[in-house]
mmCIF file of C-alpha atoms in Angstrom:
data_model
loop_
_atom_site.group_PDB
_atom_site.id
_atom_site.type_symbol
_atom_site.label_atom_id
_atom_site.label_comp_id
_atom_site.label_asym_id
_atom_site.label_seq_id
_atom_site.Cartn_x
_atom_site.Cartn_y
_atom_site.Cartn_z
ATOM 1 C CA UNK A 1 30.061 -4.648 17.871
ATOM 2 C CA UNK A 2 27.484 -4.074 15.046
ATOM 3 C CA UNK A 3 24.474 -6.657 17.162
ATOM 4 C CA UNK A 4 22.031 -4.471 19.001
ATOM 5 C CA UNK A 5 22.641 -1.132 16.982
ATOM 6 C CA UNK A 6 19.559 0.420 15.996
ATOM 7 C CA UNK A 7 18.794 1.088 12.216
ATOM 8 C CA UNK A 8 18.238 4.435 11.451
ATOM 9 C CA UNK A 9 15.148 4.932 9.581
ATOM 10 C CA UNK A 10 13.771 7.094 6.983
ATOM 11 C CA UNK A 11 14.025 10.163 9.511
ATOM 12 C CA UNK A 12 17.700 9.700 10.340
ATOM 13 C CA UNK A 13 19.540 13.156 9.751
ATOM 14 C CA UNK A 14 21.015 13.538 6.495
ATOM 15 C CA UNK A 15 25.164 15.232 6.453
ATOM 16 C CA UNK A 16 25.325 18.831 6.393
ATOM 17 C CA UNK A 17 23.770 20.101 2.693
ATOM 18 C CA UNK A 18 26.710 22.897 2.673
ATOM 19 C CA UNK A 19 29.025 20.482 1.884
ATOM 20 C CA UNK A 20 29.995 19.414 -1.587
ATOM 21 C CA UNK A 21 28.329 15.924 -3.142
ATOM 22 C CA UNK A 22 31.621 13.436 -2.195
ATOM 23 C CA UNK A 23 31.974 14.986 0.959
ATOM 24 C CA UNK A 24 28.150 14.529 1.916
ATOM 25 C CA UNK A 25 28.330 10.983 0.513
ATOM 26 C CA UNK A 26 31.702 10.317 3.053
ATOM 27 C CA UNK A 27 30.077 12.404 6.446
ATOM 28 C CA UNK A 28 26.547 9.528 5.949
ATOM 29 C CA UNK A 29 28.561 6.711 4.847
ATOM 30 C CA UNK A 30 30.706 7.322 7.832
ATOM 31 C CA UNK A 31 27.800 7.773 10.235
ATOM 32 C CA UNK A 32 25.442 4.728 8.731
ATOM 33 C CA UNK A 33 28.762 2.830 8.894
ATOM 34 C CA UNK A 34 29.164 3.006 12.722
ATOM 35 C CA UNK A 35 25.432 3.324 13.824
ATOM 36 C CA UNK A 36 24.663 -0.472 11.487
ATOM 37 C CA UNK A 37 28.077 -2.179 10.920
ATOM 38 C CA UNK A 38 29.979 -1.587 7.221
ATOM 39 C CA UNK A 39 28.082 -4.620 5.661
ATOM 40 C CA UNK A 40 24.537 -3.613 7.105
ATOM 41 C CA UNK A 41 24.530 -0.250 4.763
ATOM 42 C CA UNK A 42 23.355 -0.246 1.456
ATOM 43 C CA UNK A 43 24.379 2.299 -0.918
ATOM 44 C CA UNK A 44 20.858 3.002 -1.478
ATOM 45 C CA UNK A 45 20.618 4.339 2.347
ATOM 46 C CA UNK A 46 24.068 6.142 1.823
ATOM 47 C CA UNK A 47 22.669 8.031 -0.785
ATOM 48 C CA UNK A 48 19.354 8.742 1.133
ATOM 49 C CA UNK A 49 21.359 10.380 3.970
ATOM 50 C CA UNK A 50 23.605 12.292 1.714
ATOM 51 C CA UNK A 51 20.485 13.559 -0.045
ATOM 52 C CA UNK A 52 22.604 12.547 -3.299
ATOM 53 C CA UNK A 53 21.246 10.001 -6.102
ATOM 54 C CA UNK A 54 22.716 6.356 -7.805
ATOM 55 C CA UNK A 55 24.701 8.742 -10.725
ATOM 56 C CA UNK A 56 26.383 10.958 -7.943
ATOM 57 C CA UNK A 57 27.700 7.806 -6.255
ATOM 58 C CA UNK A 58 28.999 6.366 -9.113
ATOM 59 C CA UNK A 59 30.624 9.427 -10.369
ATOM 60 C CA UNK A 60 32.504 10.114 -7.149
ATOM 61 C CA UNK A 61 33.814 6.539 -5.881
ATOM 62 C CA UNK A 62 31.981 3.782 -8.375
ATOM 63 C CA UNK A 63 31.615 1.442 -5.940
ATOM 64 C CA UNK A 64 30.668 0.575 -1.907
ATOM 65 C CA UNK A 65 34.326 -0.636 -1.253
ATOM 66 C CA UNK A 66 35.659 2.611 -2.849
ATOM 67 C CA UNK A 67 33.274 4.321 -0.696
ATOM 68 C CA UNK A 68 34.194 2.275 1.694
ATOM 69 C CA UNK A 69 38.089 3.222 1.787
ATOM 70 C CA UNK A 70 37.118 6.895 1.291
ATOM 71 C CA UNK A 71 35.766 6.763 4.773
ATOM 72 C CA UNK A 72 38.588 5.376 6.346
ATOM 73 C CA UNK A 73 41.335 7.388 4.339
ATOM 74 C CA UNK A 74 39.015 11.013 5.467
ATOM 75 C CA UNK A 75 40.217 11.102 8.708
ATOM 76 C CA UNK A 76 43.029 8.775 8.407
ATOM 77 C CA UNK A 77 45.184 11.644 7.262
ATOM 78 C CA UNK A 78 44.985 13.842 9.806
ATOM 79 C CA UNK A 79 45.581 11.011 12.609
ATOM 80 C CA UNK A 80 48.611 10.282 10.648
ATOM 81 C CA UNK A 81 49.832 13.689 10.476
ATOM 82 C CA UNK A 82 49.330 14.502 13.940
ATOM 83 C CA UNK A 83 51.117 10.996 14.745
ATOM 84 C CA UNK A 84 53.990 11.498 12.557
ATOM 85 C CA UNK A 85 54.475 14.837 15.199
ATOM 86 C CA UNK A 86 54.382 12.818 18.275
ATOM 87 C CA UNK A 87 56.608 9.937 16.665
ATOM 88 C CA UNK A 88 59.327 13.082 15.671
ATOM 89 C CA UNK A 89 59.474 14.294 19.119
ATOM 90 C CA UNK A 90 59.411 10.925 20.693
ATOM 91 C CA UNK A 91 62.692 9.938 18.741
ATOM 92 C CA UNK A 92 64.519 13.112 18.896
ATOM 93 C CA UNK A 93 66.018 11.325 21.999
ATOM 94 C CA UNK A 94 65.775 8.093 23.533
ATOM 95 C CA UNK A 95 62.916 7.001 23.329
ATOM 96 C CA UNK A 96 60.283 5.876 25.875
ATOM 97 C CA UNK A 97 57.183 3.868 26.020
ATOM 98 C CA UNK A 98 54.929 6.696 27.457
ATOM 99 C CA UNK A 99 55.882 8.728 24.159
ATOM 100 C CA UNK A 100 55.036 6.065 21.988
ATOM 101 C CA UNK A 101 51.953 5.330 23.793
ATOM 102 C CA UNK A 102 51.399 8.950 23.610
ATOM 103 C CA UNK A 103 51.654 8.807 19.822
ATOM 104 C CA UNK A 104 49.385 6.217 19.807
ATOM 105 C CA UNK A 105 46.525 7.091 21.482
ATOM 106 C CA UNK A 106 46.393 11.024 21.504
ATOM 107 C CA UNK A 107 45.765 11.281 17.897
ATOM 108 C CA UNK A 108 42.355 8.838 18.018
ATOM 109 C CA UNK A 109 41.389 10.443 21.005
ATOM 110 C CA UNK A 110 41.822 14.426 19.379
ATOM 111 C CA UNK A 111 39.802 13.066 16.336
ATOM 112 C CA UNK A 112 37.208 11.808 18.174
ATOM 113 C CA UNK A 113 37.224 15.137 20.106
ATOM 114 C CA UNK A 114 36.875 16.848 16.531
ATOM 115 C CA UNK A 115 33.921 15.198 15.630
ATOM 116 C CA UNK A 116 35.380 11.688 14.680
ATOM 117 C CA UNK A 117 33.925 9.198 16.949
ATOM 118 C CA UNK A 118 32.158 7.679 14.162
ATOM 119 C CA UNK A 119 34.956 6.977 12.354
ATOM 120 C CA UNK A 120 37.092 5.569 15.495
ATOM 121 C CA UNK A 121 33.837 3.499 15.751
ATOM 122 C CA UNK A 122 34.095 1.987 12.026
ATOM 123 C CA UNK A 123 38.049 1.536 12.518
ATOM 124 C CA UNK A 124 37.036 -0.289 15.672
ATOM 125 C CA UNK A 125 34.630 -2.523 14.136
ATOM 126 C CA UNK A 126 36.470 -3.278 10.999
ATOM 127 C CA UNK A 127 39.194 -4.761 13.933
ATOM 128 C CA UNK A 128 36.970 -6.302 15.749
ATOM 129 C CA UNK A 129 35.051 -8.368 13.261
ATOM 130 C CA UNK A 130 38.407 -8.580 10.457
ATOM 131 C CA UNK A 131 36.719 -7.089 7.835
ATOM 132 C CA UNK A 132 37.989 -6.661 4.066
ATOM 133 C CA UNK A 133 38.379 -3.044 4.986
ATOM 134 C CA UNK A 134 41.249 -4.030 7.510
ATOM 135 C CA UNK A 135 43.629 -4.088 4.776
ATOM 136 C CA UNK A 136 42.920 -0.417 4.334
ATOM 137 C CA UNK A 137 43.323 0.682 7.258
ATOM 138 C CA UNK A 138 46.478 -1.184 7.614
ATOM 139 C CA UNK A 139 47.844 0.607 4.917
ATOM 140 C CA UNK A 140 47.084 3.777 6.092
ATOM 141 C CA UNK A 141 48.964 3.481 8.550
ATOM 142 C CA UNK A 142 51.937 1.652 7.059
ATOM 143 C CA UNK A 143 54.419 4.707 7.238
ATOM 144 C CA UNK A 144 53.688 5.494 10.918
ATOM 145 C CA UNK A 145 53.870 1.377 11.671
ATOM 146 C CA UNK A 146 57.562 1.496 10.122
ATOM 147 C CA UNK A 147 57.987 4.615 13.007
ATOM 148 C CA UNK A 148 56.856 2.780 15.617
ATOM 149 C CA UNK A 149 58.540 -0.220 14.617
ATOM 150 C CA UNK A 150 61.691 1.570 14.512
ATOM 151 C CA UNK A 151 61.346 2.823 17.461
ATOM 152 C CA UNK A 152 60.145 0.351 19.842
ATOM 153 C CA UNK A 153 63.356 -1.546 18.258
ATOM 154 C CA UNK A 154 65.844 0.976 19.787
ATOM 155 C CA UNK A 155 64.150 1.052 22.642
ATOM 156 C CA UNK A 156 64.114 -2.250 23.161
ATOM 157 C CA UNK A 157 66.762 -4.225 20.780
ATOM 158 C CA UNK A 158 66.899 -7.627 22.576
ATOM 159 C CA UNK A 159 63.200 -8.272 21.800
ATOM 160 C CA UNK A 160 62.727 -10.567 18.230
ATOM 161 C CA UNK A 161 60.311 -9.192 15.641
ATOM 162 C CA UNK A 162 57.566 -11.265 16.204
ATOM 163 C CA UNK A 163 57.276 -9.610 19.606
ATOM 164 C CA UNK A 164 57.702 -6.042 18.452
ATOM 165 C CA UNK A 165 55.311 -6.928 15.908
ATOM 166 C CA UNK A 166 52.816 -8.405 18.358
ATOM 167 C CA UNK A 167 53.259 -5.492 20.922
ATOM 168 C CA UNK A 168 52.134 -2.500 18.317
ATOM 169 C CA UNK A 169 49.268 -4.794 17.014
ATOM 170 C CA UNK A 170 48.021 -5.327 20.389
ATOM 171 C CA UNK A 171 48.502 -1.661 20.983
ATOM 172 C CA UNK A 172 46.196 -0.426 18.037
ATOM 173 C CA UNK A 173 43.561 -2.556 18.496
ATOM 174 C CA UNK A 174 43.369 -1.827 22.289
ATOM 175 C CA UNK A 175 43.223 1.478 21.240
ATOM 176 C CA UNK A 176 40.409 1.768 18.948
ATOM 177 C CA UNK A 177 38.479 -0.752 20.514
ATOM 178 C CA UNK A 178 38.400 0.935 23.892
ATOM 179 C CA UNK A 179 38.003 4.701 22.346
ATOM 180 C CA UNK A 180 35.684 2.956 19.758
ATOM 181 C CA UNK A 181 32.937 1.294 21.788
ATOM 182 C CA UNK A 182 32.898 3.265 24.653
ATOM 183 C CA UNK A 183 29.119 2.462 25.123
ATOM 184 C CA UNK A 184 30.754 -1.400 25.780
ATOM 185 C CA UNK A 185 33.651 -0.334 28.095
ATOM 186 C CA UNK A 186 30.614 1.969 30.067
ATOM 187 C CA UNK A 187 28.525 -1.114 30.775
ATOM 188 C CA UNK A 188 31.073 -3.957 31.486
ATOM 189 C CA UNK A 189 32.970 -1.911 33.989
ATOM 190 C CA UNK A 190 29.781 -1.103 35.768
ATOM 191 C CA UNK A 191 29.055 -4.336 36.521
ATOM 192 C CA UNK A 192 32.029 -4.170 39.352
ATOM 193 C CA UNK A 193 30.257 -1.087 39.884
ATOM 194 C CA UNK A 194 33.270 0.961 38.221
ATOM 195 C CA UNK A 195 32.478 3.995 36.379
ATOM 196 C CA UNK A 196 34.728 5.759 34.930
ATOM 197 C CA UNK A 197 34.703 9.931 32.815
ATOM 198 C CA UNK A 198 35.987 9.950 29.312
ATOM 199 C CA UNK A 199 39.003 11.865 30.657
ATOM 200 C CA UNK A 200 39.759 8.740 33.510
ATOM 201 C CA UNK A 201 39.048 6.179 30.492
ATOM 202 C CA UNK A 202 42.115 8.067 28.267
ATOM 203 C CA UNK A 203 44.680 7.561 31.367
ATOM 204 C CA UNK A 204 43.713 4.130 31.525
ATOM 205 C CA UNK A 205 44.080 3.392 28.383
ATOM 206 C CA UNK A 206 47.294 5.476 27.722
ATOM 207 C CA UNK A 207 48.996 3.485 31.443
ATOM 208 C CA UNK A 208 47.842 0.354 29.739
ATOM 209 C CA UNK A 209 48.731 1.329 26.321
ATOM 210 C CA UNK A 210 52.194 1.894 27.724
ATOM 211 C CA UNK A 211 52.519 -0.905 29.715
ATOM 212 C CA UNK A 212 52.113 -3.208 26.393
ATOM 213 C CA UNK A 213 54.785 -1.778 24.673
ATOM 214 C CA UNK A 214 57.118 -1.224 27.394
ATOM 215 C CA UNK A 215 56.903 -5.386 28.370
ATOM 216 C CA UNK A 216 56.954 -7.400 31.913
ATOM 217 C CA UNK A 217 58.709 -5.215 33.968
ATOM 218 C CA UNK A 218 61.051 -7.838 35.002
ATOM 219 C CA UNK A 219 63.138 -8.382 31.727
#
């Protein structure tokens, strides 16, 4: 996902001064991060587009990789919050794989709504290319993995582990990867001369979404 982005320059537009130093640092990071790829950003351009300086860095998170899981954990909170609500209601009764689809997918797509589509876009390519960030996002969503593991369990109880396993993977990374390069998904489905608004690209993806978890329809 990171080939062909273009590197912002020396006139790229630096996060919002009203904000406070670490919060400045996290809005850039998070933007360099999804314009250039994780790896591609040097703290030195972080700190450019923060408007902060090599102490302020150091003070806050010490390193890029603390930087780096600072980024993910910013927004990962409120996804997981807003998740956690979805996975209540979809186990108050029996649950279904639309609701668990649901709880998948609604919470990337209301961030991105809020003004997170960069970070959906770093999530995505930390997927995509399995980068030592992975591991943090993993565990940011641990609690809401034992939820959906759970749940996908009562719903379906003859399936093994490996399966139930498999299906939620599959799940998230279809998920961020479709809400996270949308720019890709735009340009491969017109080729067959498909073209699709964001709102027709969540129903796809929340049909689809569903029709991973819930399995063949024959079993």
């Amino acid at each position: 996902m990171t080939a062909g982005r273009e590197t912002a320059g020396s006139g790229a537009p630096r996060a919002d001064a009203t904000l406070s130093t670490d919060r400045r640092l996290v809005a850039a990071a998070e933007r360099l991060f999804a314009e250039r790829g994780i790896d591609a950003v040097s703290l030195r351009a972080v700190m450019a587009a923060a408007g902060a300086n090599v102490a302020s860095v150091h003070y806050h998170f010490g390193s890029k990789d603390a930087l780096v899981r600072a980024v993910i954990r910013a927004r990962g909170g409120e996804i997981s919050v807003r998740r956690a609500e979805l996975l209540d209601a979809a186990g108050a009764s029996a649950p279904s794989p639309r609701a668990l689809a649901e709880a998948f997918v609604r919470p990337v797509a209301e961030a991105m709504a809020a003004g997170g589509g960069d970070w959906v876009t770093v999530v995505a390519d930390v997927i995509t290319v399995n980068h030592g960030a992975l591991r943090q996002v993993t565990e940011e969503f641990t609690a809401q993995a034992v939820r959906f593991t759970e749940l996908l369990t009562r719903l379906h109880p003859e399936l093994p582990p490996r399966t139930v396993r498999f299906r939620l993977t599959q799940a998230m990374t279809f998920t961020f990867q479709t809400l996270g390069d949308r720019d890709r998904l735009r340009d491969i489905l017109a080729l067959s001369g498909t073209h699709l608004t964001a709102d027709e690209v969540l129903a796809e993806l929340l049909d689809t979404v569903t029709a991973i978890l819930a399995g063949p329809p024959d079993r």
